[in-house]
């Protein structure tokens, strides 16, 4: 059975593609047959990343394919152990389709109210559409170095009725540079930054393992 993970948000630039690639790399490293379904057809961010990854001969291989619709992606899903939906912004219908199909729906968000509010609204919309709340989890992305700011965001999400993944992904030049080279953010040379990425991924892996 194929496992499905959705990474969605209403906003662009929050870290959907970065998180999708991180996850894909870690599962691929554990010998899962994984594919990122890049649904942001206008950007093709993950698809471009795959080309850079191939050009720089980075292992393990991570499959990425662009799809216009969720149903197109699903036609190609059954041969894989895991399909990660890398969602497009401003795609309410597609985001809901992703959530309906996914075993886990991850909502990456920044720490500002400008980011948190629309993220929580999207979660509420998913609940209204009968997505169970234990399938929804927030990921704190592009965070600063103030622990209290991170905790406040966690509390905001908790008060709204949702959980947040353990850890958070800091905004770092090294992560950007890694992406530019076709690497996942767990493939940076700084041990401390690898650990930050690992903590977030490990919580996702645990949640998926609990489900199956
Ligand atoms: N933690 C981070 N540190 C530094 N740059 C980041 C981080 N997360 C994302 N970025 C950069 O921010 C931009 C948007 O991220 P991306 O993952 O493409 O977001 P989305 O898919 O939600 O639009 C990209 O240029 C990406 O490299
Ligand atoms: Mg993207």
JSON list of C-alpha atoms and ligand atoms in Angstrom, two decimals:
[
{"chain": "A", "resi": 1, "resn": "UNK", "atom": "CA", "xyz": [0.00, 0.00, 0.00]},
{"chain": "A", "resi": 2, "resn": "UNK", "atom": "CA", "xyz": [1.27, 3.43, -0.91]},
{"chain": "A", "resi": 3, "resn": "UNK", "atom": "CA", "xyz": [1.63, 5.94, 1.92]},
{"chain": "A", "resi": 4, "resn": "UNK", "atom": "CA", "xyz": [0.57, 9.50, 1.06]},
{"chain": "A", "resi": 5, "resn": "UNK", "atom": "CA", "xyz": [1.86, 12.65, 2.73]},
{"chain": "A", "resi": 6, "resn": "UNK", "atom": "CA", "xyz": [0.50, 16.05, 1.75]},
{"chain": "A", "resi": 7, "resn": "UNK", "atom": "CA", "xyz": [2.41, 19.30, 2.22]},
{"chain": "A", "resi": 8, "resn": "UNK", "atom": "CA", "xyz": [0.05, 22.22, 1.67]},
{"chain": "A", "resi": 9, "resn": "UNK", "atom": "CA", "xyz": [-0.49, 25.90, 2.42]},
{"chain": "A", "resi": 10, "resn": "UNK", "atom": "CA", "xyz": [-2.45, 28.83, 1.06]},
{"chain": "A", "resi": 11, "resn": "UNK", "atom": "CA", "xyz": [0.69, 30.93, 0.85]},
{"chain": "A", "resi": 12, "resn": "UNK", "atom": "CA", "xyz": [3.77, 30.53, -1.30]},
{"chain": "A", "resi": 13, "resn": "UNK", "atom": "CA", "xyz": [7.28, 30.62, 0.08]},
{"chain": "A", "resi": 14, "resn": "UNK", "atom": "CA", "xyz": [6.53, 29.04, 3.45]},
{"chain": "A", "resi": 15, "resn": "UNK", "atom": "CA", "xyz": [8.67, 25.97, 2.85]},
{"chain": "A", "resi": 16, "resn": "UNK", "atom": "CA", "xyz": [6.41, 23.33, 1.26]},
{"chain": "A", "resi": 17, "resn": "UNK", "atom": "CA", "xyz": [8.91, 22.28, -1.37]},
{"chain": "A", "resi": 18, "resn": "UNK", "atom": "CA", "xyz": [11.84, 22.42, 1.05]},
{"chain": "A", "resi": 19, "resn": "UNK", "atom": "CA", "xyz": [10.01, 20.14, 3.48]},
{"chain": "A", "resi": 20, "resn": "UNK", "atom": "CA", "xyz": [8.81, 17.81, 0.72]},
{"chain": "A", "resi": 21, "resn": "UNK", "atom": "CA", "xyz": [12.37, 17.34, -0.52]},
{"chain": "A", "resi": 22, "resn": "UNK", "atom": "CA", "xyz": [13.71, 16.80, 2.98]},
{"chain": "A", "resi": 23, "resn": "UNK", "atom": "CA", "xyz": [11.13, 14.10, 3.64]},
{"chain": "A", "resi": 24, "resn": "UNK", "atom": "CA", "xyz": [11.65, 12.45, 0.27]},
{"chain": "A", "resi": 25, "resn": "UNK", "atom": "CA", "xyz": [15.40, 12.33, 0.78]},
{"chain": "A", "resi": 26, "resn": "UNK", "atom": "CA", "xyz": [15.13, 10.74, 4.21]},
{"chain": "A", "resi": 27, "resn": "UNK", "atom": "CA", "xyz": [12.69, 8.04, 3.10]},
{"chain": "A", "resi": 28, "resn": "UNK", "atom": "CA", "xyz": [14.73, 7.39, -0.06]},
{"chain": "A", "resi": 29, "resn": "UNK", "atom": "CA", "xyz": [17.81, 7.04, 2.13]},
{"chain": "A", "resi": 30, "resn": "UNK", "atom": "CA", "xyz": [15.90, 4.37, 4.11]},
{"chain": "A", "resi": 31, "resn": "UNK", "atom": "CA", "xyz": [15.33, 2.54, 0.81]},
{"chain": "A", "resi": 32, "resn": "UNK", "atom": "CA", "xyz": [11.69, 3.48, 0.38]},
{"chain": "A", "resi": 33, "resn": "UNK", "atom": "CA", "xyz": [10.56, 3.95, -3.21]},
{"chain": "A", "resi": 34, "resn": "UNK", "atom": "CA", "xyz": [9.38, 7.54, -2.96]},
{"chain": "A", "resi": 35, "resn": "UNK", "atom": "CA", "xyz": [8.08, 10.08, -5.43]},
{"chain": "A", "resi": 36, "resn": "UNK", "atom": "CA", "xyz": [7.42, 13.77, -4.96]},
{"chain": "A", "resi": 37, "resn": "UNK", "atom": "CA", "xyz": [4.34, 14.80, -6.92]},
{"chain": "A", "resi": 38, "resn": "UNK", "atom": "CA", "xyz": [5.13, 18.44, -7.73]},
{"chain": "A", "resi": 39, "resn": "UNK", "atom": "CA", "xyz": [1.70, 20.02, -8.04]},
{"chain": "A", "resi": 40, "resn": "UNK", "atom": "CA", "xyz": [2.95, 23.60, -8.28]},
{"chain": "A", "resi": 41, "resn": "UNK", "atom": "CA", "xyz": [3.07, 23.43, -12.04]},
{"chain": "A", "resi": 42, "resn": "UNK", "atom": "CA", "xyz": [3.70, 27.16, -12.53]},
{"chain": "A", "resi": 43, "resn": "UNK", "atom": "CA", "xyz": [6.89, 27.01, -10.40]},
{"chain": "A", "resi": 44, "resn": "UNK", "atom": "CA", "xyz": [8.06, 23.41, -10.77]},
{"chain": "A", "resi": 45, "resn": "UNK", "atom": "CA", "xyz": [10.41, 24.03, -7.85]},
{"chain": "A", "resi": 46, "resn": "UNK", "atom": "CA", "xyz": [10.94, 20.42, -6.85]},
{"chain": "A", "resi": 47, "resn": "UNK", "atom": "CA", "xyz": [11.18, 19.27, -10.43]},
{"chain": "A", "resi": 48, "resn": "UNK", "atom": "CA", "xyz": [13.97, 21.79, -11.07]},
{"chain": "A", "resi": 49, "resn": "UNK", "atom": "CA", "xyz": [15.66, 20.69, -7.86]},
{"chain": "A", "resi": 50, "resn": "UNK", "atom": "CA", "xyz": [15.65, 17.08, -9.07]},
{"chain": "A", "resi": 51, "resn": "UNK", "atom": "CA", "xyz": [17.51, 18.16, -12.22]},
{"chain": "A", "resi": 52, "resn": "UNK", "atom": "CA", "xyz": [20.17, 19.93, -10.13]},
{"chain": "A", "resi": 53, "resn": "UNK", "atom": "CA", "xyz": [20.41, 16.87, -7.92]},
{"chain": "A", "resi": 54, "resn": "UNK", "atom": "CA", "xyz": [20.96, 14.62, -10.92]},
{"chain": "A", "resi": 55, "resn": "UNK", "atom": "CA", "xyz": [23.44, 17.00, -12.50]},
{"chain": "A", "resi": 56, "resn": "UNK", "atom": "CA", "xyz": [25.49, 17.04, -9.29]},
{"chain": "A", "resi": 57, "resn": "UNK", "atom": "CA", "xyz": [25.15, 13.25, -8.97]},
{"chain": "A", "resi": 58, "resn": "UNK", "atom": "CA", "xyz": [23.80, 13.38, -5.45]},
{"chain": "A", "resi": 59, "resn": "UNK", "atom": "CA", "xyz": [22.72, 10.09, -3.89]},
{"chain": "A", "resi": 60, "resn": "UNK", "atom": "CA", "xyz": [20.21, 8.73, -3.06]},
{"chain": "A", "resi": 61, "resn": "UNK", "atom": "CA", "xyz": [18.11, 9.28, -6.15]},
{"chain": "A", "resi": 62, "resn": "UNK", "atom": "CA", "xyz": [14.87, 11.11, -5.41]},
{"chain": "A", "resi": 63, "resn": "UNK", "atom": "CA", "xyz": [12.08, 10.82, -7.97]},
{"chain": "A", "resi": 64, "resn": "UNK", "atom": "CA", "xyz": [10.10, 13.97, -8.72]},
{"chain": "A", "resi": 65, "resn": "UNK", "atom": "CA", "xyz": [7.35, 14.38, -11.29]},
{"chain": "A", "resi": 66, "resn": "UNK", "atom": "CA", "xyz": [5.14, 17.34, -12.11]},
{"chain": "A", "resi": 67, "resn": "UNK", "atom": "CA", "xyz": [1.42, 16.70, -12.24]},
{"chain": "A", "resi": 68, "resn": "UNK", "atom": "CA", "xyz": [-1.35, 19.06, -13.25]},
{"chain": "A", "resi": 69, "resn": "UNK", "atom": "CA", "xyz": [-3.90, 17.51, -10.91]},
{"chain": "A", "resi": 70, "resn": "UNK", "atom": "CA", "xyz": [-4.05, 15.28, -7.85]},
{"chain": "A", "resi": 71, "resn": "UNK", "atom": "CA", "xyz": [-5.93, 12.60, -9.78]},
{"chain": "A", "resi": 72, "resn": "UNK", "atom": "CA", "xyz": [-3.17, 12.55, -12.41]},
{"chain": "A", "resi": 73, "resn": "UNK", "atom": "CA", "xyz": [-0.63, 11.99, -9.65]},
{"chain": "A", "resi": 74, "resn": "UNK", "atom": "CA", "xyz": [-2.73, 9.20, -8.16]},
{"chain": "A", "resi": 75, "resn": "UNK", "atom": "CA", "xyz": [-2.72, 7.29, -11.45]},
{"chain": "A", "resi": 76, "resn": "UNK", "atom": "CA", "xyz": [1.03, 6.87, -11.03]},
{"chain": "A", "resi": 77, "resn": "UNK", "atom": "CA", "xyz": [1.12, 6.32, -7.28]},
{"chain": "A", "resi": 78, "resn": "UNK", "atom": "CA", "xyz": [0.59, 2.62, -6.70]},
{"chain": "A", "resi": 79, "resn": "UNK", "atom": "CA", "xyz": [4.08, 1.55, -7.79]},
{"chain": "A", "resi": 80, "resn": "UNK", "atom": "CA", "xyz": [5.64, 3.65, -5.00]},
{"chain": "A", "resi": 81, "resn": "UNK", "atom": "CA", "xyz": [5.93, 3.09, -1.26]},
{"chain": "A", "resi": 82, "resn": "UNK", "atom": "CA", "xyz": [5.40, 6.78, -0.59]},
{"chain": "A", "resi": 83, "resn": "UNK", "atom": "CA", "xyz": [4.03, 9.69, -2.57]},
{"chain": "A", "resi": 84, "resn": "UNK", "atom": "CA", "xyz": [4.59, 13.20, -1.25]},
{"chain": "A", "resi": 85, "resn": "UNK", "atom": "CA", "xyz": [2.25, 15.85, -2.59]},
{"chain": "A", "resi": 86, "resn": "UNK", "atom": "CA", "xyz": [4.19, 19.11, -2.86]},
{"chain": "A", "resi": 87, "resn": "UNK", "atom": "CA", "xyz": [1.21, 21.45, -3.07]},
{"chain": "A", "resi": 88, "resn": "UNK", "atom": "CA", "xyz": [0.64, 24.72, -4.89]},
{"chain": "A", "resi": 89, "resn": "UNK", "atom": "CA", "xyz": [-0.39, 27.94, -3.13]},
{"chain": "A", "resi": 90, "resn": "UNK", "atom": "CA", "xyz": [-3.88, 29.38, -3.63]},
{"chain": "A", "resi": 91, "resn": "UNK", "atom": "CA", "xyz": [-5.15, 25.95, -4.63]},
{"chain": "A", "resi": 92, "resn": "UNK", "atom": "CA", "xyz": [-8.07, 25.37, -2.27]},
{"chain": "A", "resi": 93, "resn": "UNK", "atom": "CA", "xyz": [-9.65, 22.55, -4.27]},
{"chain": "A", "resi": 94, "resn": "UNK", "atom": "CA", "xyz": [-6.38, 20.71, -4.89]},
{"chain": "A", "resi": 95, "resn": "UNK", "atom": "CA", "xyz": [-5.31, 21.17, -1.26]},
{"chain": "A", "resi": 96, "resn": "UNK", "atom": "CA", "xyz": [-8.54, 19.53, -0.12]},
{"chain": "A", "resi": 97, "resn": "UNK", "atom": "CA", "xyz": [-8.06, 16.66, -2.58]},
{"chain": "A", "resi": 98, "resn": "UNK", "atom": "CA", "xyz": [-4.53, 16.20, -1.24]},
{"chain": "A", "resi": 99, "resn": "UNK", "atom": "CA", "xyz": [-5.78, 16.17, 2.33]},
{"chain": "A", "resi": 100, "resn": "UNK", "atom": "CA", "xyz": [-8.51, 13.65, 1.56]},
{"chain": "A", "resi": 101, "resn": "UNK", "atom": "CA", "xyz": [-6.00, 11.25, 0.07]},
{"chain": "A", "resi": 102, "resn": "UNK", "atom": "CA", "xyz": [-3.17, 11.77, 2.56]},
{"chain": "A", "resi": 103, "resn": "UNK", "atom": "CA", "xyz": [-2.34, 9.69, 5.62]},
{"chain": "A", "resi": 104, "resn": "UNK", "atom": "CA", "xyz": [-0.75, 12.83, 7.07]},
{"chain": "A", "resi": 105, "resn": "UNK", "atom": "CA", "xyz": [-1.27, 16.46, 6.04]},
{"chain": "A", "resi": 106, "resn": "UNK", "atom": "CA", "xyz": [1.54, 18.84, 6.91]},
{"chain": "A", "resi": 107, "resn": "UNK", "atom": "CA", "xyz": [0.92, 22.59, 6.99]},
{"chain": "A", "resi": 108, "resn": "UNK", "atom": "CA", "xyz": [4.22, 24.47, 6.97]},
{"chain": "A", "resi": 109, "resn": "UNK", "atom": "CA", "xyz": [3.99, 27.95, 8.44]},
{"chain": "A", "resi": 110, "resn": "UNK", "atom": "CA", "xyz": [6.16, 30.86, 9.45]},
{"chain": "A", "resi": 111, "resn": "UNK", "atom": "CA", "xyz": [5.90, 32.40, 12.91]},
{"chain": "A", "resi": 112, "resn": "UNK", "atom": "CA", "xyz": [4.23, 35.71, 12.13]},
{"chain": "A", "resi": 113, "resn": "UNK", "atom": "CA", "xyz": [0.51, 36.16, 12.50]},
{"chain": "A", "resi": 114, "resn": "UNK", "atom": "CA", "xyz": [0.49, 36.93, 8.78]},
{"chain": "A", "resi": 115, "resn": "UNK", "atom": "CA", "xyz": [1.54, 33.31, 8.25]},
{"chain": "A", "resi": 116, "resn": "UNK", "atom": "CA", "xyz": [-0.12, 31.61, 11.21]},
{"chain": "A", "resi": 117, "resn": "UNK", "atom": "CA", "xyz": [-3.60, 32.97, 10.60]},
{"chain": "A", "resi": 118, "resn": "UNK", "atom": "CA", "xyz": [-4.08, 31.67, 7.06]},
{"chain": "A", "resi": 119, "resn": "UNK", "atom": "CA", "xyz": [-2.50, 28.36, 8.08]},
{"chain": "A", "resi": 120, "resn": "UNK", "atom": "CA", "xyz": [-5.01, 27.87, 10.87]},
{"chain": "A", "resi": 121, "resn": "UNK", "atom": "CA", "xyz": [-7.85, 28.94, 8.57]},
{"chain": "A", "resi": 122, "resn": "UNK", "atom": "CA", "xyz": [-6.79, 26.28, 6.09]},
{"chain": "A", "resi": 123, "resn": "UNK", "atom": "CA", "xyz": [-6.78, 23.68, 8.87]},
{"chain": "A", "resi": 124, "resn": "UNK", "atom": "CA", "xyz": [-10.29, 24.77, 9.89]},
{"chain": "A", "resi": 125, "resn": "UNK", "atom": "CA", "xyz": [-11.40, 24.37, 6.27]},
{"chain": "A", "resi": 126, "resn": "UNK", "atom": "CA", "xyz": [-10.00, 20.85, 6.24]},
{"chain": "A", "resi": 127, "resn": "UNK", "atom": "CA", "xyz": [-11.92, 20.03, 9.42]},
{"chain": "A", "resi": 128, "resn": "UNK", "atom": "CA", "xyz": [-15.10, 21.47, 7.87]},
{"chain": "A", "resi": 129, "resn": "UNK", "atom": "CA", "xyz": [-14.49, 19.09, 4.98]},
{"chain": "A", "resi": 130, "resn": "UNK", "atom": "CA", "xyz": [-14.35, 16.11, 7.37]},
{"chain": "A", "resi": 131, "resn": "UNK", "atom": "CA", "xyz": [-10.57, 15.65, 7.45]},
{"chain": "A", "resi": 132, "resn": "UNK", "atom": "CA", "xyz": [-9.82, 14.17, 10.91]},
{"chain": "A", "resi": 133, "resn": "UNK", "atom": "CA", "xyz": [-7.78, 16.51, 13.11]},
{"chain": "A", "resi": 134, "resn": "UNK", "atom": "CA", "xyz": [-5.23, 13.80, 13.99]},
{"chain": "A", "resi": 135, "resn": "UNK", "atom": "CA", "xyz": [-4.18, 13.73, 10.33]},
{"chain": "A", "resi": 136, "resn": "UNK", "atom": "CA", "xyz": [-3.31, 17.44, 10.38]},
{"chain": "A", "resi": 137, "resn": "UNK", "atom": "CA", "xyz": [0.00, 18.73, 11.74]},
{"chain": "A", "resi": 138, "resn": "UNK", "atom": "CA", "xyz": [1.77, 22.07, 11.50]},
{"chain": "A", "resi": 139, "resn": "UNK", "atom": "CA", "xyz": [5.49, 22.49, 10.74]},
{"chain": "A", "resi": 140, "resn": "UNK", "atom": "CA", "xyz": [7.31, 25.60, 11.92]},
{"chain": "A", "resi": 141, "resn": "UNK", "atom": "CA", "xyz": [9.49, 26.72, 9.04]},
{"chain": "A", "resi": 142, "resn": "UNK", "atom": "CA", "xyz": [11.94, 29.55, 8.33]},
{"chain": "A", "resi": 143, "resn": "UNK", "atom": "CA", "xyz": [12.01, 30.37, 12.03]},
{"chain": "A", "resi": 144, "resn": "UNK", "atom": "CA", "xyz": [14.28, 32.90, 13.73]},
{"chain": "A", "resi": 145, "resn": "UNK", "atom": "CA", "xyz": [16.54, 32.27, 16.71]},
{"chain": "A", "resi": 146, "resn": "UNK", "atom": "CA", "xyz": [14.16, 33.44, 19.48]},
{"chain": "A", "resi": 147, "resn": "UNK", "atom": "CA", "xyz": [12.88, 30.43, 21.44]},
{"chain": "A", "resi": 148, "resn": "UNK", "atom": "CA", "xyz": [9.97, 32.42, 22.87]},
{"chain": "A", "resi": 149, "resn": "UNK", "atom": "CA", "xyz": [8.75, 33.41, 19.42]},
{"chain": "A", "resi": 150, "resn": "UNK", "atom": "CA", "xyz": [8.74, 29.73, 18.44]},
{"chain": "A", "resi": 151, "resn": "UNK", "atom": "CA", "xyz": [6.88, 28.76, 21.62]},
{"chain": "A", "resi": 152, "resn": "UNK", "atom": "CA", "xyz": [4.29, 31.48, 21.06]},
{"chain": "A", "resi": 153, "resn": "UNK", "atom": "CA", "xyz": [3.60, 30.14, 17.58]},
{"chain": "A", "resi": 154, "resn": "UNK", "atom": "CA", "xyz": [3.29, 26.61, 18.96]},
{"chain": "A", "resi": 155, "resn": "UNK", "atom": "CA", "xyz": [0.78, 27.86, 21.53]},
{"chain": "A", "resi": 156, "resn": "UNK", "atom": "CA", "xyz": [-1.20, 29.77, 18.93]},
{"chain": "A", "resi": 157, "resn": "UNK", "atom": "CA", "xyz": [-1.56, 26.57, 16.92]},
{"chain": "A", "resi": 158, "resn": "UNK", "atom": "CA", "xyz": [-2.40, 24.55, 20.03]},
{"chain": "A", "resi": 159, "resn": "UNK", "atom": "CA", "xyz": [-5.09, 27.01, 21.08]},
{"chain": "A", "resi": 160, "resn": "UNK", "atom": "CA", "xyz": [-6.59, 26.69, 17.62]},
{"chain": "A", "resi": 161, "resn": "UNK", "atom": "CA", "xyz": [-6.88, 22.94, 18.25]},
{"chain": "A", "resi": 162, "resn": "UNK", "atom": "CA", "xyz": [-3.93, 21.51, 16.36]},
{"chain": "A", "resi": 163, "resn": "UNK", "atom": "CA", "xyz": [-0.55, 19.92, 16.98]},
{"chain": "A", "resi": 164, "resn": "UNK", "atom": "CA", "xyz": [2.86, 21.00, 15.70]},
{"chain": "A", "resi": 165, "resn": "UNK", "atom": "CA", "xyz": [5.75, 18.78, 14.68]},
{"chain": "A", "resi": 166, "resn": "UNK", "atom": "CA", "xyz": [8.64, 18.50, 17.12]},
{"chain": "A", "resi": 167, "resn": "UNK", "atom": "CA", "xyz": [11.48, 20.89, 16.31]},
{"chain": "A", "resi": 168, "resn": "UNK", "atom": "CA", "xyz": [11.49, 23.66, 13.73]},
{"chain": "A", "resi": 169, "resn": "UNK", "atom": "CA", "xyz": [13.44, 24.61, 10.63]},
{"chain": "A", "resi": 170, "resn": "UNK", "atom": "CA", "xyz": [15.52, 27.77, 11.00]},
{"chain": "A", "resi": 171, "resn": "UNK", "atom": "CA", "xyz": [15.96, 30.25, 8.16]},
{"chain": "A", "resi": 172, "resn": "UNK", "atom": "CA", "xyz": [19.57, 29.59, 7.11]},
{"chain": "A", "resi": 173, "resn": "UNK", "atom": "CA", "xyz": [21.76, 30.49, 4.18]},
{"chain": "A", "resi": 174, "resn": "UNK", "atom": "CA", "xyz": [23.28, 27.00, 4.35]},
{"chain": "A", "resi": 175, "resn": "UNK", "atom": "CA", "xyz": [19.85, 25.48, 3.70]},
{"chain": "A", "resi": 176, "resn": "UNK", "atom": "CA", "xyz": [19.33, 27.72, 0.68]},
{"chain": "A", "resi": 177, "resn": "UNK", "atom": "CA", "xyz": [22.75, 26.86, -0.69]},
{"chain": "A", "resi": 178, "resn": "UNK", "atom": "CA", "xyz": [22.11, 23.16, -0.18]},
{"chain": "A", "resi": 179, "resn": "UNK", "atom": "CA", "xyz": [18.86, 23.47, -2.15]},
{"chain": "A", "resi": 180, "resn": "UNK", "atom": "CA", "xyz": [20.69, 25.32, -4.91]},
{"chain": "A", "resi": 181, "resn": "UNK", "atom": "CA", "xyz": [23.02, 22.31, -5.24]},
{"chain": "A", "resi": 182, "resn": "UNK", "atom": "CA", "xyz": [20.14, 19.84, -5.42]},
{"chain": "A", "resi": 183, "resn": "UNK", "atom": "CA", "xyz": [20.57, 18.74, -1.84]},
{"chain": "A", "resi": 184, "resn": "UNK", "atom": "CA", "xyz": [17.95, 18.28, 0.84]},
{"chain": "A", "resi": 185, "resn": "UNK", "atom": "CA", "xyz": [18.39, 20.42, 3.94]},
{"chain": "A", "resi": 186, "resn": "UNK", "atom": "CA", "xyz": [19.46, 17.30, 5.87]},
{"chain": "A", "resi": 187, "resn": "UNK", "atom": "CA", "xyz": [22.46, 17.11, 3.53]},
{"chain": "A", "resi": 188, "resn": "UNK", "atom": "CA", "xyz": [24.13, 20.34, 4.72]},
{"chain": "A", "resi": 189, "resn": "UNK", "atom": "CA", "xyz": [27.61, 20.03, 6.16]},
{"chain": "A", "resi": 190, "resn": "UNK", "atom": "CA", "xyz": [26.75, 21.69, 9.51]},
{"chain": "A", "resi": 191, "resn": "UNK", "atom": "CA", "xyz": [25.91, 19.00, 12.06]},
{"chain": "A", "resi": 192, "resn": "UNK", "atom": "CA", "xyz": [23.69, 21.33, 14.12]},
{"chain": "A", "resi": 193, "resn": "UNK", "atom": "CA", "xyz": [21.56, 22.16, 11.07]},
{"chain": "A", "resi": 194, "resn": "UNK", "atom": "CA", "xyz": [21.34, 18.52, 10.07]},
{"chain": "A", "resi": 195, "resn": "UNK", "atom": "CA", "xyz": [20.04, 17.78, 13.56]},
{"chain": "A", "resi": 196, "resn": "UNK", "atom": "CA", "xyz": [17.37, 20.47, 13.28]},
{"chain": "A", "resi": 197, "resn": "UNK", "atom": "CA", "xyz": [16.14, 18.93, 10.02]},
{"chain": "A", "resi": 198, "resn": "UNK", "atom": "CA", "xyz": [16.34, 15.40, 11.45]},
{"chain": "A", "resi": 199, "resn": "UNK", "atom": "CA", "xyz": [14.19, 16.26, 14.46]},
{"chain": "A", "resi": 200, "resn": "UNK", "atom": "CA", "xyz": [11.35, 17.46, 12.26]},
{"chain": "A", "resi": 201, "resn": "UNK", "atom": "CA", "xyz": [11.60, 14.49, 9.90]},
{"chain": "A", "resi": 202, "resn": "UNK", "atom": "CA", "xyz": [11.76, 11.98, 12.74]},
{"chain": "A", "resi": 203, "resn": "UNK", "atom": "CA", "xyz": [8.44, 13.18, 14.14]},
{"chain": "A", "resi": 204, "resn": "UNK", "atom": "CA", "xyz": [6.84, 12.73, 10.72]},
{"chain": "A", "resi": 205, "resn": "UNK", "atom": "CA", "xyz": [8.34, 9.24, 10.40]},
{"chain": "A", "resi": 206, "resn": "UNK", "atom": "CA", "xyz": [7.01, 8.35, 13.87]},
{"chain": "A", "resi": 207, "resn": "UNK", "atom": "CA", "xyz": [3.52, 9.56, 13.01]},
{"chain": "A", "resi": 208, "resn": "UNK", "atom": "CA", "xyz": [3.48, 7.56, 9.77]},
{"chain": "A", "resi": 209, "resn": "UNK", "atom": "CA", "xyz": [4.81, 4.46, 11.55]},
{"chain": "A", "resi": 210, "resn": "UNK", "atom": "CA", "xyz": [2.07, 4.76, 14.19]},
{"chain": "A", "resi": 211, "resn": "UNK", "atom": "CA", "xyz": [-0.62, 4.78, 11.53]},
{"chain": "A", "resi": 212, "resn": "UNK", "atom": "CA", "xyz": [0.47, 1.63, 9.77]},
{"chain": "B", "resi": 1, "resn": "LIG", "atom": "N1", "xyz": [14.67, 27.10, 6.37]},
{"chain": "B", "resi": 1, "resn": "LIG", "atom": "C1", "xyz": [15.03, 27.83, 5.31]},
{"chain": "B", "resi": 1, "resn": "LIG", "atom": "N2", "xyz": [16.15, 28.56, 5.30]},
{"chain": "B", "resi": 1, "resn": "LIG", "atom": "C2", "xyz": [16.51, 29.29, 4.23]},
{"chain": "B", "resi": 1, "resn": "LIG", "atom": "N3", "xyz": [15.80, 29.35, 3.10]},
{"chain": "B", "resi": 1, "resn": "LIG", "atom": "C3", "xyz": [14.65, 28.65, 3.04]},
{"chain": "B", "resi": 1, "resn": "LIG", "atom": "C4", "xyz": [14.20, 27.84, 4.12]},
{"chain": "B", "resi": 1, "resn": "LIG", "atom": "N4", "xyz": [13.02, 27.26, 3.75]},
{"chain": "B", "resi": 1, "resn": "LIG", "atom": "C5", "xyz": [12.76, 27.68, 2.52]},
{"chain": "B", "resi": 1, "resn": "LIG", "atom": "N5", "xyz": [13.74, 28.51, 2.07]},
{"chain": "B", "resi": 1, "resn": "LIG", "atom": "C6", "xyz": [13.79, 29.19, 0.78]},
{"chain": "B", "resi": 1, "resn": "LIG", "atom": "O1", "xyz": [12.62, 29.97, 0.65]},
{"chain": "B", "resi": 1, "resn": "LIG", "atom": "C7", "xyz": [12.07, 29.88, -0.66]},
{"chain": "B", "resi": 1, "resn": "LIG", "atom": "C8", "xyz": [10.67, 29.30, -0.58]},
{"chain": "B", "resi": 1, "resn": "LIG", "atom": "O2", "xyz": [10.73, 27.99, -0.05]},
{"chain": "B", "resi": 1, "resn": "LIG", "atom": "P1", "xyz": [9.90, 26.81, -0.70]},
{"chain": "B", "resi": 1, "resn": "LIG", "atom": "O3", "xyz": [10.24, 25.57, 0.05]},
{"chain": "B", "resi": 1, "resn": "LIG", "atom": "O4", "xyz": [10.09, 26.78, -2.18]},
{"chain": "B", "resi": 1, "resn": "LIG", "atom": "O5", "xyz": [8.42, 27.28, -0.32]},
{"chain": "B", "resi": 1, "resn": "LIG", "atom": "P2", "xyz": [7.00, 26.91, -0.99]},
{"chain": "B", "resi": 1, "resn": "LIG", "atom": "O6", "xyz": [7.14, 25.59, -1.65]},
{"chain": "B", "resi": 1, "resn": "LIG", "atom": "O7", "xyz": [6.05, 26.89, 0.17]},
{"chain": "B", "resi": 1, "resn": "LIG", "atom": "O8", "xyz": [6.69, 28.01, -1.95]},
{"chain": "B", "resi": 1, "resn": "LIG", "atom": "C9", "xyz": [13.04, 29.05, -1.45]},
{"chain": "B", "resi": 1, "resn": "LIG", "atom": "O9", "xyz": [13.93, 29.91, -2.10]},
{"chain": "B", "resi": 1, "resn": "LIG", "atom": "C10", "xyz": [13.76, 28.22, -0.40]},
{"chain": "B", "resi": 1, "resn": "LIG", "atom": "O10", "xyz": [15.06, 27.85, -0.81]},
{"chain": "B", "resi": 2, "resn": "LIG", "atom": "MG1", "xyz": [6.76, 25.01, -3.65]}
]
